[in-house]
PDB file of C-alpha atoms in Angstrom:
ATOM      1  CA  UNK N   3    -198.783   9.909  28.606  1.00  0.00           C
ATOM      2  CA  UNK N   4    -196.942   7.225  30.698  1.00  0.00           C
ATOM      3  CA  UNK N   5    -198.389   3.426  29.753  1.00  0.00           C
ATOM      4  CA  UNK N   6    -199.872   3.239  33.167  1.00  0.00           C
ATOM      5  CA  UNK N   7    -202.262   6.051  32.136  1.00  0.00           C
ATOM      6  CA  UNK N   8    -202.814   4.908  28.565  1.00  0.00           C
ATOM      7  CA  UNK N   9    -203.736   1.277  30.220  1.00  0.00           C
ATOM      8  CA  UNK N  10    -206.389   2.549  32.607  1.00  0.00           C
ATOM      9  CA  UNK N  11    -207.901   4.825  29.531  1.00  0.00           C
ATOM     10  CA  UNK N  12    -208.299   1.803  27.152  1.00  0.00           C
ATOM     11  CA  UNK N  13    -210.270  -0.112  30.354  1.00  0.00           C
ATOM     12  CA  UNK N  14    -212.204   2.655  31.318  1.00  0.00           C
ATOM     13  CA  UNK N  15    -213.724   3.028  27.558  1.00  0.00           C
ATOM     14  CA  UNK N  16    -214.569  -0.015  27.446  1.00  0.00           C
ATOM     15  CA  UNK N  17    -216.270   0.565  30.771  1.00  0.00           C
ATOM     16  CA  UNK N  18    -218.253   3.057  29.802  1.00  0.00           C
ATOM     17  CA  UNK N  19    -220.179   1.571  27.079  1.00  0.00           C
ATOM     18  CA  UNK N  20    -221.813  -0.730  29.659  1.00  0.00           C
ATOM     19  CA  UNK N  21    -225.415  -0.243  30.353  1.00  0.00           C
ATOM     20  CA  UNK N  22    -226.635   1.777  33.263  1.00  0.00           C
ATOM     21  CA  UNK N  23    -229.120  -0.029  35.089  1.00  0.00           C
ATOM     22  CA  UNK N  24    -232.178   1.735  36.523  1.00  0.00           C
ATOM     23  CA  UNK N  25    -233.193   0.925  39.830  1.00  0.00           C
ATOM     24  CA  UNK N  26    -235.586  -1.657  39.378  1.00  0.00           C
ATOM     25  CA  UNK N  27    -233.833  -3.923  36.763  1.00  0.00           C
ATOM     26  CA  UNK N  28    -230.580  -3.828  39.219  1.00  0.00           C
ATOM     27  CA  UNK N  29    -233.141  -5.242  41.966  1.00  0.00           C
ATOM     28  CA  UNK N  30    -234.259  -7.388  39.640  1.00  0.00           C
ATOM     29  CA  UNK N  31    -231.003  -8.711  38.534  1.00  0.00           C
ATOM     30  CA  UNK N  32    -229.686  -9.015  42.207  1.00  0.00           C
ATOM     31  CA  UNK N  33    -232.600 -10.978  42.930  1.00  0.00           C
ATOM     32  CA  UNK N  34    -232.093 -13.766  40.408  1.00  0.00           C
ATOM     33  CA  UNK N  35    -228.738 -14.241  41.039  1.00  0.00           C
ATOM     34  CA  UNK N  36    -229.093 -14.004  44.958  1.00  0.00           C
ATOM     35  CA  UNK N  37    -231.972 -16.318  44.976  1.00  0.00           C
ATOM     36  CA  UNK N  38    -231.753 -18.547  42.024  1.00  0.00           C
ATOM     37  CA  UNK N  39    -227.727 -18.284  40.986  1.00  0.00           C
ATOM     38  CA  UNK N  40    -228.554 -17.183  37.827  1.00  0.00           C
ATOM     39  CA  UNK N  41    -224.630 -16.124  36.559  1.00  0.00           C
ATOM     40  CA  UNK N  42    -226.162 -14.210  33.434  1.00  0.00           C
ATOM     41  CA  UNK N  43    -227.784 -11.826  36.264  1.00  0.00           C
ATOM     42  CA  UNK N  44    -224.653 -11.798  37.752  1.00  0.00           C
ATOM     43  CA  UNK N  45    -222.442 -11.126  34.391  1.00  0.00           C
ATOM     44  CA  UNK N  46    -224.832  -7.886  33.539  1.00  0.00           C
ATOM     45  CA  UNK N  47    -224.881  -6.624  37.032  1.00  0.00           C
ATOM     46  CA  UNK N  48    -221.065  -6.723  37.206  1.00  0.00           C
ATOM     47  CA  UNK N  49    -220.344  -5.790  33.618  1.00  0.00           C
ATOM     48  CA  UNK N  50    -223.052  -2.460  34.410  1.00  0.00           C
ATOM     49  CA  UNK N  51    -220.837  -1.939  37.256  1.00  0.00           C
ATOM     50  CA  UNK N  52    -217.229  -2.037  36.504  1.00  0.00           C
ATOM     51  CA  UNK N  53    -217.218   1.477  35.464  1.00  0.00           C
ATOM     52  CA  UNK N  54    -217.581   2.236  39.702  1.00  0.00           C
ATOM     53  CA  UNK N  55    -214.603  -0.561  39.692  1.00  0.00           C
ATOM     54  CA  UNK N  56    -212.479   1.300  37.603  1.00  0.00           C
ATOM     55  CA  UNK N  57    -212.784   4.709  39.004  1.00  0.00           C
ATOM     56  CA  UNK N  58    -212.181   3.664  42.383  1.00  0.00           C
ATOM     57  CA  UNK N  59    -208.932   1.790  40.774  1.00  0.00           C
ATOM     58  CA  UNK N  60    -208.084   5.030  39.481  1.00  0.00           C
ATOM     59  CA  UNK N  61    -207.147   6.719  42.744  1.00  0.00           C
ATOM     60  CA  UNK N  62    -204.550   4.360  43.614  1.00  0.00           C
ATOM     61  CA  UNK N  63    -202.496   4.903  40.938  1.00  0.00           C
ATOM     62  CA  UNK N  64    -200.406   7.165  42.808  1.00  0.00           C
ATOM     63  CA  UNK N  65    -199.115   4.445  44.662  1.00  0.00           C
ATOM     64  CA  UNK N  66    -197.061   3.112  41.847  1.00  0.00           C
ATOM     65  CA  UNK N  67    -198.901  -0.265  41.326  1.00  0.00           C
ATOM     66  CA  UNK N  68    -199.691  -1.437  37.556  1.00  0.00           C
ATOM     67  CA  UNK N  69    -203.058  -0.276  36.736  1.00  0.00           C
ATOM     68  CA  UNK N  70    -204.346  -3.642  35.481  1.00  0.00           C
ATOM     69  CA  UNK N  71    -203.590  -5.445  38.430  1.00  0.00           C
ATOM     70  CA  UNK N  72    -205.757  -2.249  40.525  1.00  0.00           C
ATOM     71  CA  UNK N  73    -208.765  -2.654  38.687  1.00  0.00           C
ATOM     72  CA  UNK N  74    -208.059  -6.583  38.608  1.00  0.00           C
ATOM     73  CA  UNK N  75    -208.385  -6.086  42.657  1.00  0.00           C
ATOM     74  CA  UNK N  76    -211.357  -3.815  42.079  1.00  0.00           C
ATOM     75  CA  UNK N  77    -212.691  -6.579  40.153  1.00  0.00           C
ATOM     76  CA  UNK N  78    -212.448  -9.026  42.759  1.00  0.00           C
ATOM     77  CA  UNK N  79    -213.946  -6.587  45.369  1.00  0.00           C
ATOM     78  CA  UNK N  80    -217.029  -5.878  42.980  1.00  0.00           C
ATOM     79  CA  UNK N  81    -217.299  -9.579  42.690  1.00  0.00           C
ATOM     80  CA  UNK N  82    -217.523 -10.388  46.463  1.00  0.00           C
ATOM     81  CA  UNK N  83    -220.312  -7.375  47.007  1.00  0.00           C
ATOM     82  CA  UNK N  84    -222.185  -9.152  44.661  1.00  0.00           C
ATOM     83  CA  UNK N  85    -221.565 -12.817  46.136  1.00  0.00           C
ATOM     84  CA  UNK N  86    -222.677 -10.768  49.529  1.00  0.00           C
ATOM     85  CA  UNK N  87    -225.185  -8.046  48.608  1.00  0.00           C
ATOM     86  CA  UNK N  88    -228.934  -8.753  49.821  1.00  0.00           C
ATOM     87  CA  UNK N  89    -231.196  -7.604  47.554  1.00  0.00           C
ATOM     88  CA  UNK N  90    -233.937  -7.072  50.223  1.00  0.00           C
ATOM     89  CA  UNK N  91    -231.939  -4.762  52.811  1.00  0.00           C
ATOM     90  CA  UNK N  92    -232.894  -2.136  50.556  1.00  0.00           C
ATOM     91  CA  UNK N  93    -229.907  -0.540  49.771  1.00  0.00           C
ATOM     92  CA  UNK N  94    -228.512   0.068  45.899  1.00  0.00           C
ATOM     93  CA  UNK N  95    -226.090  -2.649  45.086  1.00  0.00           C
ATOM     94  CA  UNK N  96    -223.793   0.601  44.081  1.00  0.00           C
ATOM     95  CA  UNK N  97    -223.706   1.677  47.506  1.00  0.00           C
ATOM     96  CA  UNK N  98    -223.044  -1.824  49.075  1.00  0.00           C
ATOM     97  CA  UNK N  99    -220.396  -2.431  46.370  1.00  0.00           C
ATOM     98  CA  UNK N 100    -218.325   0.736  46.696  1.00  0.00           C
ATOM     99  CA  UNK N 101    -217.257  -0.305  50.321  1.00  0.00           C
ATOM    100  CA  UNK N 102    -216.235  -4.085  48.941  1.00  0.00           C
ATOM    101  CA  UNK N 103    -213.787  -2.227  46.163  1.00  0.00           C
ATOM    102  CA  UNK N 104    -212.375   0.287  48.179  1.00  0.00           C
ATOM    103  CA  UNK N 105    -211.675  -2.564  51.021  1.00  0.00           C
ATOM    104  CA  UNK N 106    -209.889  -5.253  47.858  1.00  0.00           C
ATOM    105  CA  UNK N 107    -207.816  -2.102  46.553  1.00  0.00           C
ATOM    106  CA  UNK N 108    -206.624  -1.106  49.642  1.00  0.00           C
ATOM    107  CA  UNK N 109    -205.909  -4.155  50.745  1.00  0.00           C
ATOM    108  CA  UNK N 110    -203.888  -4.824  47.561  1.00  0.00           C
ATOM    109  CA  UNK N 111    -202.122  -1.853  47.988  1.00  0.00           C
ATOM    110  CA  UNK N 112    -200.682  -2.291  51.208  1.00  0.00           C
ATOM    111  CA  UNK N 113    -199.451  -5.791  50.435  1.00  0.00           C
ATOM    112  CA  UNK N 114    -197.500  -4.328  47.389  1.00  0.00           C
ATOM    113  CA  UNK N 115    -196.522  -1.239  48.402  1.00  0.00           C
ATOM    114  CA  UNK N 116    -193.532  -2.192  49.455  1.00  0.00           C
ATOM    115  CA  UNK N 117    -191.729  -5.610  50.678  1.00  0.00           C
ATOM    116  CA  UNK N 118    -191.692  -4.700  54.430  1.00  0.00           C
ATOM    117  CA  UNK N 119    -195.589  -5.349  55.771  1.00  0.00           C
ATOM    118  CA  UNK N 120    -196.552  -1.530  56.276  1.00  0.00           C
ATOM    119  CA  UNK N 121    -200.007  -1.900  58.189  1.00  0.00           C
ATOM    120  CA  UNK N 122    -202.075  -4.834  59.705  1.00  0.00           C
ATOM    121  CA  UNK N 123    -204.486  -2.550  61.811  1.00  0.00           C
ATOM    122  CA  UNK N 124    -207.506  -0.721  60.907  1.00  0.00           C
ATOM    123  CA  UNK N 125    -205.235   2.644  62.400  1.00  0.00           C
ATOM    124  CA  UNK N 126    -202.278   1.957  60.234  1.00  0.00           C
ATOM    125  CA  UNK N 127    -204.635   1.215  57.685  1.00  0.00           C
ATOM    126  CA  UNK N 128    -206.674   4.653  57.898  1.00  0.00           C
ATOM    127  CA  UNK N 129    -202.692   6.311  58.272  1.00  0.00           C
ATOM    128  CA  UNK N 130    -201.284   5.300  55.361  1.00  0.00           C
ATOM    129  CA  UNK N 131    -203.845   6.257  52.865  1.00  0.00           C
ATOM    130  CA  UNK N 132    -205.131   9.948  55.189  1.00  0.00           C
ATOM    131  CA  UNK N 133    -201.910  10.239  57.010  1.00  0.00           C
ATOM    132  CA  UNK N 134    -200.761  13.171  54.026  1.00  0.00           C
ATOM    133  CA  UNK N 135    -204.231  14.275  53.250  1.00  0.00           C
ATOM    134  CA  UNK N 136    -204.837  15.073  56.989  1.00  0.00           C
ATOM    135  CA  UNK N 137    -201.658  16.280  57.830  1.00  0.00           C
ATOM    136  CA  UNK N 138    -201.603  19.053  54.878  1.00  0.00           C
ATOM    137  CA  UNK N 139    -204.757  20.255  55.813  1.00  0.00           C
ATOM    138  CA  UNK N 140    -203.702  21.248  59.221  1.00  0.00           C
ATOM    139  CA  UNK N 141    -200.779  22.774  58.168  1.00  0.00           C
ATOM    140  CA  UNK N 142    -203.148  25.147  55.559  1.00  0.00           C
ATOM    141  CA  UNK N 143    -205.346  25.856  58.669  1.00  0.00           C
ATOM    142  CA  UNK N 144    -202.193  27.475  60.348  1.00  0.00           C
ATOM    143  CA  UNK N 145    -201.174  28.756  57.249  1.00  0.00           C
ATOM    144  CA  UNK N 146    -204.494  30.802  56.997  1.00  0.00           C
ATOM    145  CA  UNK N 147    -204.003  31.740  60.638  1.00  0.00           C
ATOM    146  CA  UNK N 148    -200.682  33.541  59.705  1.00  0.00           C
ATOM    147  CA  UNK N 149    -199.829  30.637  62.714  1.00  0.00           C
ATOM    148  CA  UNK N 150    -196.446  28.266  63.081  1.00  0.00           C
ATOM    149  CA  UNK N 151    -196.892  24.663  63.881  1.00  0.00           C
ATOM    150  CA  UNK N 152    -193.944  22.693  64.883  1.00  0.00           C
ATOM    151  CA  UNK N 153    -193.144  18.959  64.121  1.00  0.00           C
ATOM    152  CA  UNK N 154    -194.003  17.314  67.116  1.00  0.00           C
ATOM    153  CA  UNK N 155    -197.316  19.145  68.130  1.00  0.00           C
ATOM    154  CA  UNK N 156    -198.468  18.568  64.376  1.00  0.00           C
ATOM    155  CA  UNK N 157    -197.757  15.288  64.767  1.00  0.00           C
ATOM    156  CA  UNK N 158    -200.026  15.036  68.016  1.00  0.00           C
ATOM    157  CA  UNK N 159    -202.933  17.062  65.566  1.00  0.00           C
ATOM    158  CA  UNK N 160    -203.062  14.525  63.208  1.00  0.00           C
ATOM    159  CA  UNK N 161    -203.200  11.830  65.675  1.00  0.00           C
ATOM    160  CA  UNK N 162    -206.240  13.342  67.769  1.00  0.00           C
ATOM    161  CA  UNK N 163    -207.810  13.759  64.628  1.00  0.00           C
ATOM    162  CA  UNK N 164    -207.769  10.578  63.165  1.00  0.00           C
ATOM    163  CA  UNK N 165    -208.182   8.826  66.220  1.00  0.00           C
ATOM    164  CA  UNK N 166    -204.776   6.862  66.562  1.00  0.00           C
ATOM    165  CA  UNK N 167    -201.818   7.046  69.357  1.00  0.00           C
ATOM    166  CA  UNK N 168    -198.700   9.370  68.926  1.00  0.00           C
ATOM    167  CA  UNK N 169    -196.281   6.596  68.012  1.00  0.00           C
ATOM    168  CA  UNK N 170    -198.693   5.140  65.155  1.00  0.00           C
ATOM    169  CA  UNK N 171    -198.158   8.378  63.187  1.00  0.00           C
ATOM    170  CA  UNK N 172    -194.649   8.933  64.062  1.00  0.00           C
ATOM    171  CA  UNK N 173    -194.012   5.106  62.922  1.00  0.00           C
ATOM    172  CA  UNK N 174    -196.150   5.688  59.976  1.00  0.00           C
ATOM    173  CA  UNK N 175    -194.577   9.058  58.925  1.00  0.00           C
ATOM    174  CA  UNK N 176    -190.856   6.914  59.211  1.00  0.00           C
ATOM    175  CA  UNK N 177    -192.078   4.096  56.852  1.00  0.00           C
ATOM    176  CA  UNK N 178    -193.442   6.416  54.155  1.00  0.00           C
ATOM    177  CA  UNK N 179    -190.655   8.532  53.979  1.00  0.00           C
ATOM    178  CA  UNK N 180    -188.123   5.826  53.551  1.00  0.00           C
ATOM    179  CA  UNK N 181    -188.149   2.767  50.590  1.00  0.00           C
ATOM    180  CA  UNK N 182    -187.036  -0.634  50.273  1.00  0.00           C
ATOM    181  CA  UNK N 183    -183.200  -0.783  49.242  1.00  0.00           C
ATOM    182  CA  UNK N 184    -181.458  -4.036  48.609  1.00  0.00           C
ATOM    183  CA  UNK N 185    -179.335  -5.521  51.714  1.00  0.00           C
ATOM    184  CA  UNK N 186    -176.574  -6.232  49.117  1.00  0.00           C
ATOM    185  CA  UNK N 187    -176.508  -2.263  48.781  1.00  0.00           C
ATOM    186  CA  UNK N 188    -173.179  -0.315  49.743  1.00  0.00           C
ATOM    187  CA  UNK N 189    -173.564   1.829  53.478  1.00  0.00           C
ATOM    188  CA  UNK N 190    -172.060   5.140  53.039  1.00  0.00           C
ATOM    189  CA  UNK N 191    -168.852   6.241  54.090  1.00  0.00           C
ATOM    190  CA  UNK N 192    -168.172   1.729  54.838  1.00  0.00           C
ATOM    191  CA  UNK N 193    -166.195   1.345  51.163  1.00  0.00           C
ATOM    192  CA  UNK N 194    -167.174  -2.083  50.093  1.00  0.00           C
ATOM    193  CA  UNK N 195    -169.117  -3.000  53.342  1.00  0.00           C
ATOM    194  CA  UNK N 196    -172.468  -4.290  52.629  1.00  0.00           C
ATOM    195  CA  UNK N 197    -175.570  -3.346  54.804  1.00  0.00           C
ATOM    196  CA  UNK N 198    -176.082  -7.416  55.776  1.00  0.00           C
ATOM    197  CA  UNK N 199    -172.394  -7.183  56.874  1.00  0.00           C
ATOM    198  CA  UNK N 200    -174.132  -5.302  59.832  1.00  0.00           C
ATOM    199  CA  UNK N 201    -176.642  -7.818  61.041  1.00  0.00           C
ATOM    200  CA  UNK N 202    -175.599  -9.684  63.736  1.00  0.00           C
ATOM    201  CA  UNK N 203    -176.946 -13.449  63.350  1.00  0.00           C
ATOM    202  CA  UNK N 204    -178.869 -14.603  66.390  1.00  0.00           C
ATOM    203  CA  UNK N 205    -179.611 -18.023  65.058  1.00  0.00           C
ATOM    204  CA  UNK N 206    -177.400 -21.070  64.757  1.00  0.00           C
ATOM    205  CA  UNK N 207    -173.582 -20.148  65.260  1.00  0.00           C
ATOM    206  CA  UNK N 208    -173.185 -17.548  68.079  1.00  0.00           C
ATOM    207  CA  UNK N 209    -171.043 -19.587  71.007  1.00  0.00           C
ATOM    208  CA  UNK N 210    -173.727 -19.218  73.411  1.00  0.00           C
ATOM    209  CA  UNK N 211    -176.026 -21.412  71.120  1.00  0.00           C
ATOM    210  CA  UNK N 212    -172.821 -23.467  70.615  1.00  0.00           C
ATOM    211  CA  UNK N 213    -172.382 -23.919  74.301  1.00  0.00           C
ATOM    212  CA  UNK N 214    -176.088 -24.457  74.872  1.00  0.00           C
ATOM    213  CA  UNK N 215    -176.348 -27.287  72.398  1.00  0.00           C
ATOM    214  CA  UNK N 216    -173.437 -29.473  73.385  1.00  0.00           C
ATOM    215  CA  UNK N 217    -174.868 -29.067  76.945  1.00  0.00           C
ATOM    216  CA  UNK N 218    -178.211 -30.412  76.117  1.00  0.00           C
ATOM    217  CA  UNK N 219    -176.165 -33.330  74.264  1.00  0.00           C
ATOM    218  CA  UNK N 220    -174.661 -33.804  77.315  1.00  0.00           C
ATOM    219  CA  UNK N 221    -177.651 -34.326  79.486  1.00  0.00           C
ATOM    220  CA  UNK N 222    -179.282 -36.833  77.031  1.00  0.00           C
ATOM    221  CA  UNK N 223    -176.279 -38.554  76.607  1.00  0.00           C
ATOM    222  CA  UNK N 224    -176.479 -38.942  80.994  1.00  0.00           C
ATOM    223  CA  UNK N 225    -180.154 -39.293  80.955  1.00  0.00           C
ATOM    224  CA  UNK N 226    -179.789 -42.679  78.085  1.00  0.00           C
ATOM    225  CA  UNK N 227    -177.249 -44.099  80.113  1.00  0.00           C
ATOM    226  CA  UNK N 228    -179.203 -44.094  83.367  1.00  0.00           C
ATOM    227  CA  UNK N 229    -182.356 -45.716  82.060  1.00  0.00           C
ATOM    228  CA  UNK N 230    -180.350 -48.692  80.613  1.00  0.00           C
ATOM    229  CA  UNK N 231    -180.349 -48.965  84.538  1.00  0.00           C
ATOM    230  CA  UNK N 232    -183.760 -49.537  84.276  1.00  0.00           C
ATOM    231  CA  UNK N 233    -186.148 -52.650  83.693  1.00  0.00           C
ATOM    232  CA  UNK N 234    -188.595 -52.660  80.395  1.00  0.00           C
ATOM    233  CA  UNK N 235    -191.467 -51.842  82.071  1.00  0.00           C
ATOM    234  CA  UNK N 236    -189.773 -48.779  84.348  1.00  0.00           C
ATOM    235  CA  UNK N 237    -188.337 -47.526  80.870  1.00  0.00           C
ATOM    236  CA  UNK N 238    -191.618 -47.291  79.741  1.00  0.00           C
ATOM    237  CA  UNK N 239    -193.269 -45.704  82.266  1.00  0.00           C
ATOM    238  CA  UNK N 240    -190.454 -43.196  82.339  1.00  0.00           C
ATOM    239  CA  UNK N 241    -190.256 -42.463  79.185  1.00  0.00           C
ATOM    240  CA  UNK N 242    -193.837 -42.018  78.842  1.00  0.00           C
ATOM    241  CA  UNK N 243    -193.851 -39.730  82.008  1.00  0.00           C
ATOM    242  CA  UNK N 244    -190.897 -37.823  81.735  1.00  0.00           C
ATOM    243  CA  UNK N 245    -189.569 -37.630  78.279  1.00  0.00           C
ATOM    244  CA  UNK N 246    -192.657 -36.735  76.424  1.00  0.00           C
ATOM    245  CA  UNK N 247    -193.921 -33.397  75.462  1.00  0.00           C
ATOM    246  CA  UNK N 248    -196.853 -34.077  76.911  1.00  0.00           C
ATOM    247  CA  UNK N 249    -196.772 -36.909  79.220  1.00  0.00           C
ATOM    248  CA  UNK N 250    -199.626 -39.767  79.520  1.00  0.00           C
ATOM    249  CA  UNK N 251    -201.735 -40.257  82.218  1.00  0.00           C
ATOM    250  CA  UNK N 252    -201.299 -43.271  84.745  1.00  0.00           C
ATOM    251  CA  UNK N 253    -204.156 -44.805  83.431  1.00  0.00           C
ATOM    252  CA  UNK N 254    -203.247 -44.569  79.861  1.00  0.00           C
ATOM    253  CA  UNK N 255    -199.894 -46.620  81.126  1.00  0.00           C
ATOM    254  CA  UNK N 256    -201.760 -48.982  83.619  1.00  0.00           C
ATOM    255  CA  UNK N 257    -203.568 -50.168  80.769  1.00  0.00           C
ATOM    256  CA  UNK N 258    -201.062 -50.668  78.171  1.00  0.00           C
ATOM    257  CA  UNK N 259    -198.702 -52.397  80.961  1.00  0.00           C
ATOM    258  CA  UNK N 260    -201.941 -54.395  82.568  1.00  0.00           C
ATOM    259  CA  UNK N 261    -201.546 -53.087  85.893  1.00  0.00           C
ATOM    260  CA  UNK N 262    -203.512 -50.656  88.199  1.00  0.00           C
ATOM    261  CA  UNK N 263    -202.718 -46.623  87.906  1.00  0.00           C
ATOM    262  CA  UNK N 264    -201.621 -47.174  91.629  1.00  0.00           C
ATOM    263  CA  UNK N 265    -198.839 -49.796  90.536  1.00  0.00           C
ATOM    264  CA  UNK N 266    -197.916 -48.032  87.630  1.00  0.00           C
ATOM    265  CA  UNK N 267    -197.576 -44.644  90.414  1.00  0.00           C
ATOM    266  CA  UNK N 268    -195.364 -47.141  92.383  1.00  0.00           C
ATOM    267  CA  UNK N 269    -192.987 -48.401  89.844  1.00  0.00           C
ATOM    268  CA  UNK N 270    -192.584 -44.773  88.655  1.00  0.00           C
ATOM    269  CA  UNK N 271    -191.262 -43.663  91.892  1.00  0.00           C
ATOM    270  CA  UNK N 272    -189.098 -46.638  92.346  1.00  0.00           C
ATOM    271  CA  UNK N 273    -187.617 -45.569  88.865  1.00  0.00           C
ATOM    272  CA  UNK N 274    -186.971 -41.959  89.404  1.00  0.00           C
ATOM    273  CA  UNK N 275    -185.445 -43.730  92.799  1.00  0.00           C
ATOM    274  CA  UNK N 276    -182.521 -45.676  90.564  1.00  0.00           C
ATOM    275  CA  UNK N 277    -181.915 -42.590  88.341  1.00  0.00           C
ATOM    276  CA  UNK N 278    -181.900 -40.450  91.494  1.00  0.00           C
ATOM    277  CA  UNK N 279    -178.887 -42.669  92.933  1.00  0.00           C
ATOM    278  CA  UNK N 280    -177.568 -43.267  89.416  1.00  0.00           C
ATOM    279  CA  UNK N 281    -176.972 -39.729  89.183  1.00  0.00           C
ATOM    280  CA  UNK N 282    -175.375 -39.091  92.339  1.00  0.00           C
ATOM    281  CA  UNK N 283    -172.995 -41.921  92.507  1.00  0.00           C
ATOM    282  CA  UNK N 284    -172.034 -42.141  88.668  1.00  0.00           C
ATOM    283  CA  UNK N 285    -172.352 -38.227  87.484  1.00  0.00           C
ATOM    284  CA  UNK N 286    -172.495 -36.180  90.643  1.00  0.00           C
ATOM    285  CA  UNK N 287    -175.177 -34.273  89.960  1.00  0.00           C
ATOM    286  CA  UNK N 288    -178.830 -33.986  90.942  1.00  0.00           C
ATOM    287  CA  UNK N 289    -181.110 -35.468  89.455  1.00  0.00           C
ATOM    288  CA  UNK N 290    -183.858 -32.571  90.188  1.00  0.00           C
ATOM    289  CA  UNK N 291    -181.697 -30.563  87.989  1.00  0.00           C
ATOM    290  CA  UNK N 292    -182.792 -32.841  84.805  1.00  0.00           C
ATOM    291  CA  UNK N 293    -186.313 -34.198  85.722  1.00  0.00           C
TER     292      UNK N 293
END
């Protein structure tokens, strides 16, 4: 017996000598805690209930995930139905706190499965935990027939049955049948060449980023000399027209400067006048190719 199993035996004894709750005490004990807070309501209606926890927990272990830290997830799940359930919808808290588990395991299971995020949506959800189950039992339906099924129309079967697009199983059948190996690992038939040898960085040191950045260093170094050209105030308005991610209004500036948005529209276009000629006489360029 592997120490997974022996761990989830041990819990689920100690489950099982919880009370069962009939009916009307659970009602009872929901309503105290829903509508008073009362946590010893809460404590017995959890404790009666971790058994549900626990077997739910128990299906997952397939997945390879310590069995503590499933039922710990069931836990939590049991704990939010409770947080949640209302007594007076009429329904047993049982029935309301199955879907809470199975949602917290699940959940749990796909963040740890394996270090590359395997689903995010409720279809790559629904594949990754039916995608086996479903596609098994269509291949026993054609085995019954005496029937063939190839790959790619079994494929399409699964998907019409569970309701998702082509490419969602196909993706999903590629990321379950492969795992997580280290970057540092060796490629075959590359002696001593390392599978991060083979990414090709993007970020910081290719020469087109290179180029790019002494170019921008360039233009800021023409755009700083060409509004020493200017007075205070047309450095100001500039700045705050031109240079700013987002740029304040005339108004903002009028105010601030203690002239009318008009002037302040005036001075701004004898500005971008200067740099204009600055540009053209000094640099040779244009100065609609900066501003």
């Amino acid at each position: 017996m592997t120490n997974n199993n022996r761990k989830f035996e041990s819990l689920a004894s100690k489950a099982m000598k919880a009370e069962m709750l009939e009916p009307d005490v659970e009602l009872n004990l929901a309503r105290k805690w829903h509508n008073n807070g009362c946590e010893k309501s809460l404590h017995r209606l959890v404790n009666a209930y971790m058994r549900l926890a626990i077997s739910m927990a128990s299906k997952y272990i397939k997945y390879g995930i310590d069995t503590s830290e499933l039922i710990q997830e069931a836990g939590i799940g049991l704990m939010k139905a409770a947080e949640k359930f209302d007594p007076e919808r009429g329904v047993r808290f049982s029935t309301y706190a199955t879907w809470w588990i199975k949602a917290s395991i699940q959940d749990f299971v796909l963040r740890n499965w394996s270090l590359v995020r395997t689903g995010s949506t409720a279809s790559q959800k629904s594949l990754f935990f039916n995608l086996k189950r479903v596609k098994t039992q269509i291949e026993r339906e054609f085995d019954n027939s005496g029937a063939s099924v190839d790959y790619g129309s079994l494929n399409k079967m699964v998907a019409e049955k569970m309701g998702v697009s082509l490419r969602d199983v196909e993706m999903m059948e590629t990321r379950l049948s492969g795992g997580d190996f280290s970057l540092n690992s060796l490629q075959q038939g590359e002696e001593g060449r390392e599978w991060i040898e083979t990414i090709e960085d993007d970020n910081s040191f290719g020469a087109d980023r290179v180029e790019k950045d002494r170019d921008d260093w360039t233009v800021r170094s023409w755009i700083k000399e060409a509004i020493e050209t200017l007075s205070e105030r047309e450095k100001t308005i500039v700045v705050e027209r031109k240079l700013r991610d987002k740029p304040r209004t005339l108004d903002s500036i009028g105010g601030e400067l203690g002239v009318s948005k008009e002037r302040v529209r005036q001075l701004e276009a004898e500005a971008l006048k200067k740099l204009r000629r600055h540009f053209e006489t000094h640099i040779g360029v244009r100065s609609s190719s900066i501003f």
